[in-house]
Amino acid sequence: MEDEEILKVSHLCKSFVVEKKISDKIKRLITKQNPESIKALNDVSFSVKRGEILGILGESGSGKSTLARVLMGIHKADFGEAYLLGRDILGAKDLEKLAVYRDMQMIFQDPFSSLDPRMTVKQILLEPLKIHQLVYDDKTGSLVHQEPNIENIFKLKNNIFLNKNVPDFFLKDALKEVGLSPDSLNKYPSEFSGGQRQRIGICRALILNPKLIIADEAVSALDVSVQAQILELLMELKKKRGLSMIFISHDVAVVRQISDRIILLYHGEIVEELPADKLLTDAKHEYSKKLLNAALSLREGCDFKFIDTKV
Amino acid sequence: MLKIENYSIVLKGSDGRSLPVLENINLEVADGTCLGIAGESGSGKSVMAMSIVGLIPKASINNISGHIFIDSKETTNATEDELNKIRGKEVGFVFQEPMTAMNPLMKLQEQIDEVIYAHESNVTPKEAKARVIDALTRAGFKEPEKFLDSYPHQLSGGMRQRAMIAMALVMKPNLIIADEPTTAIDAELQIQLLRELRKQIVEQHLSMLFISHDLGVLRSISDEIAILYCGNLLEKGPTKEIINNPQHPYTCDLISALPRLVQERKLPQPIIGTLPSPDEKLSGCVYADRCKIATNNCYNSRPELKKIGDSHFVACWHK
Ligand SMILES: Nc1ncnc2c1ncn2[C@@H]1O[C@H](COP(=O)(O)OP(=O)(O)OP(=O)(O)O)[C@@H](O)[C@H]1O
Ligand SMILES: Nc1ncnc2c1ncn2[C@@H]1O[C@H](COP(=O)(O)OP(=O)(O)OP(=O)(O)O)[C@@H](O)[C@H]1O
Ligand SMILES: [Mg+2]
Ligand SMILES: [Mg+2]
């Protein structure tokens, strides 16, 4: 099972049209030209194995977030396929789609805007269960789909969630797993620090017990000490749960620390793919070398070193 | 260029609590130099930056004492009109959160135009556009012409941050206050930007207050570094001293928390515990409860900054 592929992505393409003025659009329609567009993703193929952390590196604007958004169904792909545990995710609809996304969750960059300030932690954690219509099953101690008896169907239809069926201790255990105190349950996001909020976000992503987590710049907004705490937590979760992860960041040092394998994106294309251990020694593409050199001058060791203004 | 003297500020918490966010700060930025300020989230870095140009909302201030001077003009008692003349023109400000500081309904060029027209009304649109493009280029934007008509949500995270820097640079101010200006951008761009800013410091005599929690970034641009924790300065001195010869245990811990790019792969070392809120900080040394070498004395009374070397100061009972 070690080498089992969790996610397989092939030939993914996504362009954005850049239309400056309405008049341009009219002109284009008259002359039947193709619109000017930015190729944010161009023929991207890769896979993620069970328990593997795949790091995605690339300069700003290289298409990293677009990749995450296409996989999460926020943007529609122009072309290409993606299979999660053998199930088509880009073509999935309605219930099918819901089932797929139960296994794939996202951790967002900004711990401040990604949590609704009017919801308590408990409500935040129950939200995904509500969307996926899951309840707690006493016998197995895990989440199961609500049984469609008459009463439940009525509630499902009217979007009434059987909150009482998810006991607090289940949520408290989930909080403990990400290093938060169980009495956080009835607090609001504003009562937490940035690092704690990011833990809440991670907890929300984990509550459905997904197989794959997509983390887009999940530690970039955090200060270095909290960043180190969250990286430690993610590594621990990977080991304990055999979780797979796509870890997107512009920080070469961070990605290399946490990933097993690394992909480099450049103008929407994969230009390099290699084990994290080999990143410093084996990267071949001109662009990878440039990125590494830049990262080295910021991150190599920690001696005093002024930027060279003469270059 | 910039002088902060015995500055303290107490803010109002949401439930009326008094929050002593900055306590007795003394700092100076000389002409054509860069002062870096480092510290964890919540240590008071942004409040300090915003205090300088009077951007803290009056309603949330409980009390201010001390003085801040820009070019010998005191800003702590300036009127809103006087401050508006200073902001943008004499002092460029790079805000920490580009998404909240940019107007989501305005195109990139309009956002930067606005800064120009706020101070100069007789600039032709053509000249304004040229200045906008120049500022974007200096902020490390590749092909800025392509994005002039883009709205903020159409730009990538790093592009938004560079747009903010362009807004600060466009009036060619003498002092730039940059609050975490490079957190969302990749290393190559970071280097490019740091190099560009450093060049303007050295060649144009620009002065800068550069705020970052990342000492890896600060070491490459600042002449001096000040370490802030819970609203107190724990250490300050020349960059080389702070990085190669850190004296305060907190400075050492911050350095160990940095991610490294060296052959051996090892996760960075987190600092145990969390930074308390301003009204819950210790009455002794503010770092005592997280400090590896704290003793009883550290909890009992607060150490003051004392000189331990050539313009190197540290506030620690053990030094
Ligand atoms: N909604 C959109 N409309 C138009 N263009 C877009 C949109 N979203 C992204 N783009 C463009 O697609 C390209 C890739 O953007 P993306 O956000 O994926 O970059 P990124 O690699 O995540 O960069 P960063 O490190 O700065 O976050 C950029 O040129 C961007 O301007
Ligand atoms: N307008 C305000 N009213 C009340 N308290 C505030 C206000 N602004 C900031 N604070 C408090 O002041 C303290 C310092 O906040 P500040 O934003 O300066 O931290 P920072 O060092 O910039 O952190 P970060 O690295 O997260 O940006 C925090 O405890 C914060 O909650
Ligand atoms: Mg992005
Ligand atoms: Mg701040």
XYZ file of C-alpha atoms and ligand atoms in Angstrom:
694
model
C 0.000 0.000 0.000
C 3.039 2.242 0.443
C 3.133 3.331 -3.165
C -0.573 3.641 -3.675
C -1.455 6.744 -5.639
C -3.969 8.898 -3.817
C -4.215 11.617 -6.417
C -3.432 11.480 -10.096
C -3.525 14.633 -12.154
C -3.004 14.600 -15.914
C -2.608 17.343 -18.489
C -4.290 20.025 -16.443
C -4.688 23.365 -18.278
C -6.197 26.618 -17.133
C -6.079 30.043 -18.793
C -7.418 33.384 -17.689
C -8.547 35.890 -20.268
C -7.055 39.326 -19.834
C -9.430 41.716 -21.502
C -8.405 45.266 -20.801
C -11.372 47.213 -22.121
C -14.885 46.411 -23.251
C -13.978 47.875 -26.642
C -11.183 45.305 -26.936
C -13.673 42.575 -26.370
C -15.992 43.934 -29.064
C -13.119 44.334 -31.474
C -12.037 40.803 -30.787
C -15.505 39.418 -31.340
C -15.748 41.285 -34.661
C -12.343 40.177 -35.885
C -12.848 36.692 -34.388
C -9.387 36.715 -32.817
C -8.535 34.632 -29.833
C -8.559 36.661 -26.637
C -5.238 37.473 -25.026
C -4.868 35.110 -22.129
C -2.550 34.106 -19.335
C -1.764 30.412 -19.226
C -1.870 29.889 -15.475
C -1.531 26.100 -15.839
C -0.159 24.376 -18.894
C -0.239 20.598 -19.222
C 0.393 19.862 -15.554
C 0.613 16.165 -14.638
C 1.700 14.631 -11.348
C 0.608 12.211 -8.669
C 0.613 12.059 -4.881
C 1.183 8.812 -3.004
C -0.347 7.719 0.264
C 1.389 9.361 3.204
C 3.450 11.562 0.961
C 3.946 15.306 1.156
C 4.329 16.798 -2.280
C 5.838 20.274 -2.189
C 4.976 22.771 -4.895
C 7.426 25.578 -5.450
C 7.428 28.392 -7.956
C 7.794 32.099 -8.260
C 4.934 34.472 -7.679
C 2.329 34.129 -10.425
C 3.592 30.700 -11.524
C 0.168 29.138 -11.012
C 0.463 27.492 -7.589
C -2.785 28.848 -6.168
C -4.557 28.277 -9.461
C -3.600 24.604 -9.225
C -5.064 24.383 -5.716
C -8.218 26.182 -6.784
C -8.768 24.005 -9.835
C -8.343 20.852 -7.750
C -10.754 22.175 -5.113
C -13.310 22.963 -7.815
C -13.182 26.732 -7.268
C -11.998 27.296 -10.851
C -13.067 25.103 -13.745
C -10.200 23.481 -15.650
C -10.012 24.112 -19.403
C -8.617 20.665 -20.019
C -7.212 17.706 -18.128
C -8.213 15.135 -15.558
C -7.755 14.560 -11.861
C -8.564 11.371 -9.978
C -8.697 11.079 -6.204
C -8.648 7.421 -5.105
C -9.804 6.497 -8.573
C -12.736 8.898 -8.593
C -12.958 11.677 -11.157
C -12.937 14.982 -9.266
C -13.140 17.559 -12.029
C -16.154 15.978 -13.700
C -17.969 15.030 -10.485
C -21.393 16.516 -9.828
C -23.637 17.063 -6.799
C -23.592 14.092 -4.434
C -20.642 12.507 -6.176
C -18.736 15.753 -5.804
C -19.616 15.960 -2.134
C -18.251 12.466 -1.610
C -15.000 13.301 -3.386
C -14.414 16.475 -1.431
C -14.897 14.667 1.819
C -11.539 13.055 1.120
C -9.790 16.247 0.058
C -9.669 19.334 2.234
C -7.861 22.631 2.084
C -5.931 24.722 4.598
C -5.907 28.375 3.677
C -3.196 30.983 3.904
C -4.847 33.657 5.952
C -5.750 32.595 9.494
C -7.683 35.842 9.930
C -10.078 35.950 7.003
C -10.593 32.209 6.567
C -12.619 31.790 9.777
C -16.052 33.378 10.177
C -15.704 35.772 13.141
C -19.342 35.277 14.176
C -19.061 31.531 14.605
C -17.731 29.757 17.681
C -15.031 27.148 17.236
C -17.695 24.493 17.742
C -19.816 25.911 14.931
C -16.758 26.193 12.704
C -15.896 22.538 13.276
C -19.493 21.398 12.757
C -19.800 23.254 9.454
C -18.079 20.614 7.284
C -20.062 17.850 9.043
C -23.222 19.754 8.205
C -22.276 20.153 4.563
C -21.485 16.472 4.307
C -24.520 15.432 6.393
C -22.462 13.363 8.799
C -23.292 12.272 12.308
C -21.389 10.544 15.068
C -21.902 6.843 15.419
C -21.625 5.600 19.033
C -20.880 2.021 18.082
C -17.860 2.681 15.880
C -16.833 6.028 17.335
C -16.616 7.535 13.883
C -18.594 9.733 11.524
C -21.249 8.148 9.349
C -23.850 9.397 6.940
C -27.199 10.234 8.440
C -29.617 7.433 7.999
C -32.412 8.352 5.663
C -35.357 7.566 7.932
C -38.446 9.709 7.547
C -37.535 12.142 10.264
C -34.012 12.610 8.971
C -35.090 13.110 5.391
C -37.333 15.929 6.524
C -34.439 17.491 8.406
C -32.019 17.005 5.555
C -34.438 18.614 3.145
C -34.873 21.588 5.395
C -31.182 21.751 6.051
C -31.620 21.151 9.755
C -28.531 19.505 11.043
C -28.644 16.914 13.749
C -26.123 18.763 15.881
C -26.940 16.863 19.012
C -25.668 13.752 17.331
C -22.086 14.952 17.372
C -20.914 14.832 20.986
C -18.591 17.501 22.344
C -15.944 14.952 23.307
C -15.488 14.083 19.641
C -14.796 17.738 18.833
C -12.598 18.135 21.909
C -10.449 15.198 20.856
C -10.078 16.809 17.456
C -8.931 20.054 19.089
C -6.450 18.193 21.258
C -4.964 16.536 18.205
C -3.949 19.898 16.767
C -2.647 21.166 20.098
C -5.584 23.347 21.156
C -7.148 23.311 24.586
C -10.545 21.500 24.695
C -12.200 24.506 26.344
C -11.641 26.451 23.113
C -14.895 24.986 21.859
C -17.165 27.868 22.777
C -14.758 30.691 21.993
C -14.762 32.956 18.944
C -11.841 33.261 16.467
C -10.999 36.780 17.687
C -9.947 35.272 21.010
C -7.119 33.341 19.376
C -3.677 34.252 18.106
C -2.716 33.809 14.453
C -1.054 30.472 15.117
C -4.020 29.181 17.120
C -6.401 30.254 14.351
C -4.317 28.353 11.847
C -4.662 25.311 14.140
C -8.436 25.779 14.083
C -8.268 25.849 10.283
C -6.239 22.638 10.296
C -8.667 21.043 12.737
C -11.585 21.967 10.468
C -9.784 20.418 7.511
C -9.038 17.215 9.456
C -12.425 16.645 11.058
C -13.767 14.736 8.042
C -10.719 12.484 8.176
C -9.634 13.332 4.613
C -7.010 11.392 2.709
C -5.454 14.452 1.135
C -4.856 17.970 2.381
C -4.040 20.887 0.120
C -2.190 23.600 2.006
C -1.736 26.810 0.012
C 0.801 29.042 1.761
C -0.516 27.640 5.045
C 2.379 28.989 7.108
C 3.376 32.049 5.089
C 1.347 34.527 7.104
C 2.686 33.257 10.420
C 5.711 34.500 12.287
C 8.753 32.226 12.316
C 8.192 30.698 15.744
C 4.544 29.849 15.052
C 5.520 28.697 11.581
C 7.899 26.217 13.196
C 5.105 25.002 15.513
C 2.669 24.436 12.637
C 5.276 22.625 10.523
C 5.942 20.331 13.474
C 2.207 19.665 13.799
C 1.787 18.854 10.102
C 4.705 16.408 10.216
C 3.200 14.740 13.270
C -0.199 14.391 11.559
C 1.421 12.941 8.495
C 3.182 10.306 10.580
C 0.216 9.500 12.784
C -2.541 9.459 10.199
C -0.632 8.584 7.050
C -2.050 11.766 5.600
C -1.057 12.879 2.109
C -0.499 16.531 1.461
C 0.093 19.020 -1.312
C 2.132 21.726 0.350
C 2.291 24.935 -1.651
C 4.656 27.700 -0.696
C 6.995 30.216 -2.211
C 9.501 29.557 0.591
C 12.077 27.061 -0.673
C 13.487 26.345 2.793
C 10.091 25.558 4.284
C 9.015 23.356 1.370
C 12.267 21.418 1.471
C 11.975 20.778 5.209
C 8.520 19.322 5.043
C 8.198 17.625 1.635
C 9.128 14.179 0.426
C 9.055 15.151 -3.211
C 9.071 18.566 -4.860
C 7.624 19.963 -8.071
C 8.739 23.290 -9.490
C 6.240 25.320 -11.472
C 7.352 27.970 -13.919
C 4.830 29.933 -15.966
C 2.251 27.253 -15.297
C 4.456 24.350 -16.366
C 6.288 21.723 -14.337
C 9.967 22.231 -15.057
C 11.436 20.002 -12.382
C 10.351 17.103 -10.219
C 12.673 15.511 -7.678
C 12.993 14.111 -4.138
C 13.317 16.873 -1.536
C 16.695 15.497 -0.443
C 18.067 16.087 -3.902
C 16.771 19.620 -4.337
C 19.995 21.406 -3.486
C 22.232 19.105 -5.468
C 20.305 17.729 -8.435
C 18.041 20.497 -9.717
C 18.847 20.941 -13.394
C 16.525 23.512 -14.904
C 17.971 27.022 -15.253
C 14.974 28.445 -13.466
C 15.252 26.050 -10.511
C 18.868 27.075 -10.037
C 17.915 30.728 -10.034
C 15.211 30.142 -7.461
C 17.572 28.082 -5.279
C 20.333 30.656 -5.416
C 17.960 33.377 -4.350
C 16.627 31.221 -1.535
C 20.133 30.326 -0.415
C 21.143 33.931 -0.026
C 18.202 34.481 2.335
C 18.191 31.183 4.118
C 21.608 29.565 4.101
C 22.783 29.306 7.678
C 22.235 32.456 9.621
C 25.246 34.685 9.466
C 25.208 38.365 8.901
C 25.061 39.040 5.199
C 24.106 42.277 3.455
C 22.379 42.121 0.140
C 24.797 42.893 -2.670
C 23.605 46.074 -4.393
C 26.229 45.896 -7.090
C 24.595 43.100 -9.092
C 15.290 61.332 10.019
C 13.039 59.487 12.452
C 13.270 59.689 16.201
C 11.108 57.917 18.750
C 11.546 59.121 22.330
C 10.173 57.410 25.442
C 7.118 56.481 23.463
C 4.332 54.517 25.150
C 0.819 53.844 23.959
C -2.128 52.307 25.779
C -4.973 51.062 23.590
C -8.554 50.202 24.477
C -9.470 46.546 24.270
C -12.865 45.543 22.897
C -14.293 45.110 26.403
C -12.789 48.319 27.768
C -9.581 46.731 29.042
C -6.450 48.891 29.021
C -3.806 47.445 26.736
C -0.282 48.795 27.232
C 0.866 47.874 23.721
C 4.145 49.815 23.578
C 6.243 50.746 26.594
C 8.971 53.329 26.729
C 10.359 52.893 23.217
C 13.526 54.740 22.182
C 14.641 54.354 18.587
C 16.314 56.374 15.899
C 16.659 56.011 12.135
C 19.507 58.092 10.755
C 19.424 59.608 7.254
C 20.040 57.008 4.583
C 19.930 54.013 6.890
C 17.543 51.187 7.529
C 16.336 50.076 10.932
C 14.834 46.598 11.099
C 12.272 45.682 13.721
C 11.755 42.028 14.544
C 9.435 40.238 16.927
C 6.645 37.708 17.015
C 3.075 38.318 15.994
C 1.371 40.615 18.493
C 4.555 42.162 19.827
C 3.462 45.646 18.702
C 5.364 46.144 15.448
C 2.412 47.387 13.403
C 1.158 49.641 16.192
C 4.603 51.227 16.284
C 4.625 51.746 12.511
C 1.163 53.249 12.475
C 1.857 55.482 15.473
C 4.588 57.244 13.528
C 2.163 58.726 11.014
C -0.831 58.904 13.348
C -2.766 56.038 11.812
C -4.050 54.470 15.024
C -7.772 55.270 15.225
C -8.330 57.923 17.907
C -11.241 55.947 19.304
C -9.032 53.040 20.279
C -6.366 55.095 22.061
C -6.460 55.316 25.836
C -3.230 57.160 26.408
C -0.050 58.207 24.627
C 3.160 59.548 26.143
C 6.526 60.432 24.657
C 7.412 61.949 21.297
C 7.933 60.953 17.680
C 9.786 63.224 15.260
C 10.063 62.985 11.494
C 12.771 65.355 10.251
C 12.445 67.245 13.554
C 8.685 67.718 13.017
C 6.754 66.199 15.866
C 3.981 63.924 14.619
C 2.624 62.999 18.023
C 0.882 66.386 18.312
C 0.308 67.133 14.599
C -3.182 67.839 13.251
C -4.870 65.517 10.764
C -4.186 68.070 7.983
C -0.488 68.194 8.758
C -0.351 64.402 8.925
C -2.064 64.080 5.547
C 0.663 66.222 3.985
C 3.319 63.973 5.479
C 1.665 60.669 4.580
C 2.473 59.458 1.111
C 4.685 62.417 0.237
C 7.327 62.522 2.960
C 6.676 59.111 4.378
C 5.741 56.169 2.186
C 3.861 53.434 3.953
C 3.695 49.774 2.956
C 0.830 48.150 4.795
C 0.985 44.650 6.131
C -2.184 43.402 4.503
C -2.392 44.310 0.832
C -5.919 42.963 0.517
C -7.312 45.301 3.158
C -5.213 48.280 2.107
C -6.193 48.089 -1.563
C -9.590 49.115 -2.843
C -11.103 45.980 -4.419
C -13.105 48.052 -6.890
C -10.194 50.047 -8.266
C -7.820 49.037 -11.010
C -4.123 48.905 -10.237
C -3.322 52.138 -12.059
C -6.198 54.014 -10.396
C -4.982 52.980 -6.956
C -1.534 54.414 -7.544
C -2.842 57.475 -9.439
C -4.811 58.311 -6.356
C -1.644 58.672 -4.294
C -0.149 61.051 -6.887
C -3.245 63.229 -7.209
C -3.642 63.469 -3.453
C -0.463 65.558 -3.384
C -0.177 67.036 -6.892
C -3.270 68.100 -8.766
C -1.650 69.295 -12.002
C -0.095 66.066 -13.224
C -1.158 65.045 -16.738
C -2.629 61.556 -17.112
C 0.283 60.667 -19.361
C 2.835 61.704 -16.769
C 0.901 59.949 -14.026
C 0.921 56.750 -16.043
C 4.669 57.008 -16.613
C 5.223 57.483 -12.889
C 2.987 54.557 -12.044
C 4.898 52.309 -14.416
C 8.208 53.534 -13.025
C 7.096 52.880 -9.449
C 5.801 49.408 -10.325
C 9.077 48.591 -12.044
C 11.056 49.743 -9.038
C 8.817 47.556 -6.891
C 9.897 44.546 -8.951
C 6.844 44.240 -11.199
C 7.676 42.519 -14.451
C 5.700 43.881 -17.437
C 3.665 46.341 -15.362
C 1.826 47.658 -18.449
C 0.034 44.342 -18.709
C -1.552 44.686 -15.286
C -2.489 48.387 -15.081
C -6.133 47.567 -15.682
C -6.285 44.594 -13.323
C -8.349 44.600 -10.167
C -6.702 43.366 -6.949
C -8.406 39.946 -7.071
C -6.924 39.333 -10.523
C -3.392 39.713 -9.201
C -1.493 36.953 -7.449
C -0.617 37.427 -3.778
C 2.927 38.523 -4.553
C 1.783 40.993 -7.190
C -0.535 42.684 -4.704
C 2.320 43.097 -2.296
C 4.506 44.675 -4.973
C 1.642 46.993 -5.882
C 1.611 48.188 -2.269
C 5.329 48.873 -2.439
C 4.843 50.834 -5.663
C 2.229 52.970 -3.919
C 4.766 53.805 -1.222
C 7.539 54.572 -3.713
C 5.580 56.629 -6.239
C 6.004 60.017 -4.511
C 9.709 59.371 -3.889
C 9.485 59.979 -0.122
C 12.528 60.331 2.127
C 11.317 57.801 4.645
C 9.632 54.478 3.993
C 7.865 52.520 6.664
C 7.452 48.984 5.430
C 5.366 46.578 7.500
C 6.163 42.986 6.449
C 6.534 44.005 2.799
C 7.960 40.751 1.512
C 6.166 37.915 3.301
C 4.013 36.794 0.349
C 6.680 36.773 -2.334
C 9.187 34.241 -3.530
C 12.885 34.386 -2.708
C 14.008 35.690 -6.065
C 11.604 38.585 -5.943
C 12.423 39.163 -2.310
C 16.083 39.458 -3.163
C 15.284 41.718 -6.098
C 13.143 43.948 -3.943
C 15.557 44.018 -1.032
C 18.324 44.882 -3.479
C 16.224 47.648 -5.027
C 15.330 49.097 -1.637
C 18.889 48.758 -0.359
C 20.117 50.574 -3.477
C 17.783 53.469 -2.781
C 18.985 53.601 0.802
C 22.633 53.726 -0.230
C 22.342 55.796 -3.402
C 19.306 58.029 -2.863
C 19.781 58.356 0.877
C 16.354 56.905 1.552
C 15.654 56.105 5.198
C 13.644 53.094 6.129
C 11.903 51.357 8.975
C 11.613 47.736 7.920
C 9.351 45.498 9.959
C 9.549 41.735 9.746
C 9.376 38.702 11.984
C 12.018 37.159 9.745
C 15.595 37.878 10.776
C 16.782 36.162 7.591
C 15.280 39.046 5.646
C 16.287 41.775 8.081
C 19.935 40.745 8.096
C 20.179 41.495 4.399
C 18.731 44.994 4.407
C 18.970 46.717 7.796
C 21.912 48.586 9.223
C 20.519 48.125 12.687
C 17.998 45.748 14.232
C 15.697 46.218 17.205
C 13.984 43.245 18.849
C 10.488 43.897 20.157
C 8.572 41.603 22.502
C 5.298 42.428 24.271
C 5.770 46.105 23.483
C 9.241 46.255 25.020
C 12.592 46.537 23.284
C 14.715 43.609 24.429
C 17.771 44.211 22.303
C 19.033 46.623 19.674
C 22.269 47.129 17.850
C 24.110 46.906 14.530
C 22.783 44.074 12.357
C 26.056 42.184 12.417
C 26.110 42.176 16.224
C 22.476 41.082 16.547
C 22.823 38.251 14.030
C 26.316 36.961 14.810
C 26.446 37.782 18.484
C 22.862 37.828 19.830
C 22.746 38.476 23.568
C 19.101 38.304 24.609
C 17.763 34.731 24.957
C 14.723 35.822 22.935
C 16.878 36.947 20.027
C 18.647 33.580 20.116
C 15.302 31.726 20.113
C 14.063 33.791 17.173
C 17.155 32.868 15.223
C 16.710 29.135 15.979
C 13.133 29.323 14.688
C 14.261 30.385 11.224
C 13.888 27.819 8.462
C 17.296 27.039 6.998
C 18.404 25.883 3.616
C 21.414 23.801 4.510
C 22.346 20.275 3.502
C 21.021 18.640 6.663
C 17.222 18.640 6.716
C 15.882 19.587 10.132
C 12.663 21.300 11.112
C 13.196 24.751 12.626
C 12.969 25.003 16.419
C 9.666 26.485 17.655
C 9.674 28.728 20.727
C 7.740 27.043 23.532
C 4.623 28.833 24.739
C 2.869 31.877 23.354
C 3.151 35.602 23.582
C 0.681 36.923 26.182
C -1.794 39.704 25.402
C -0.629 43.212 26.408
C -2.672 43.278 29.634
C -1.446 39.881 30.787
C 2.275 40.350 30.415
C 4.592 39.697 33.317
C 5.570 42.541 35.606
C 9.194 41.402 35.634
C 11.085 40.592 32.452
C 8.364 40.142 29.814
C 10.097 37.083 28.364
C 10.755 35.291 31.669
C 8.061 32.599 31.337
C 9.403 31.399 27.976
C 13.061 31.999 28.674
C 15.427 29.043 29.082
C 17.700 30.817 31.566
C 15.155 32.771 33.652
C 15.705 32.920 37.403
C 13.572 34.302 40.259
C 14.949 37.757 39.837
C 13.698 37.840 36.239
C 10.109 37.458 37.439
C 10.505 40.111 40.133
C 11.710 43.160 38.291
C 11.998 44.347 34.741
C 15.508 44.859 33.334
C 16.234 48.055 31.403
C 18.148 48.320 28.157
C 21.812 48.645 28.990
C 24.788 49.227 26.794
C 26.980 46.161 26.368
C 29.025 47.112 23.332
C 29.434 49.646 20.601
C 25.796 50.801 20.192
C 24.656 47.310 21.244
C 21.970 47.350 23.963
C 20.244 44.495 25.768
C 17.575 44.246 28.459
C 18.420 41.076 30.378
C 19.400 40.450 34.008
C 21.822 37.778 32.879
C 23.948 40.085 30.725
N -9.308 35.129 -11.162
C -8.308 35.449 -12.001
N -8.532 36.214 -13.110
C -7.535 36.523 -13.972
N -6.249 36.130 -13.803
C -5.946 35.372 -12.727
C -6.959 34.992 -11.766
N -6.383 34.244 -10.804
C -5.060 34.154 -11.140
N -4.792 34.829 -12.282
C -3.490 34.939 -12.975
O -2.930 33.630 -13.097
C -1.522 33.637 -12.838
C -1.188 32.647 -11.743
O -1.722 33.118 -10.504
P -1.638 32.308 -9.127
O -2.458 33.041 -8.125
O -1.954 30.887 -9.391
O -0.090 32.450 -8.793
P 0.733 31.889 -7.533
O 1.774 30.960 -8.068
O -0.194 31.371 -6.494
O 1.473 33.221 -7.065
P 1.762 33.783 -5.557
O 2.987 33.074 -5.071
O 2.064 35.229 -5.812
O 0.534 33.548 -4.732
C -1.163 35.101 -12.530
O -0.633 35.685 -13.688
C -2.488 35.749 -12.146
O -2.511 37.109 -12.506
N -6.805 49.084 17.249
C -6.460 48.283 18.263
N -7.201 48.247 19.384
C -6.875 47.446 20.415
N -5.800 46.644 20.432
C -5.019 46.620 19.358
C -5.299 47.423 18.206
N -4.341 47.214 17.271
C -3.510 46.286 17.810
N -3.899 45.931 19.060
C -3.207 44.993 19.954
O -1.875 45.429 20.090
C -0.969 44.322 20.145
C 0.111 44.513 19.102
O -0.458 44.368 17.806
P 0.366 44.604 16.458
O -0.624 44.518 15.346
O 1.181 45.827 16.567
O 1.306 43.330 16.427
P 2.431 42.958 15.336
O 3.721 42.899 16.066
O 2.335 43.878 14.179
O 1.999 41.486 14.950
P 1.950 40.774 13.499
O 3.314 40.200 13.276
O 0.922 39.701 13.693
O 1.551 41.789 12.492
C -1.820 43.084 19.943
O -2.042 42.502 21.211
C -3.102 43.607 19.358
O -4.184 42.783 19.740
Mg -0.726 32.008 -4.494
Mg 1.771 43.632 12.222
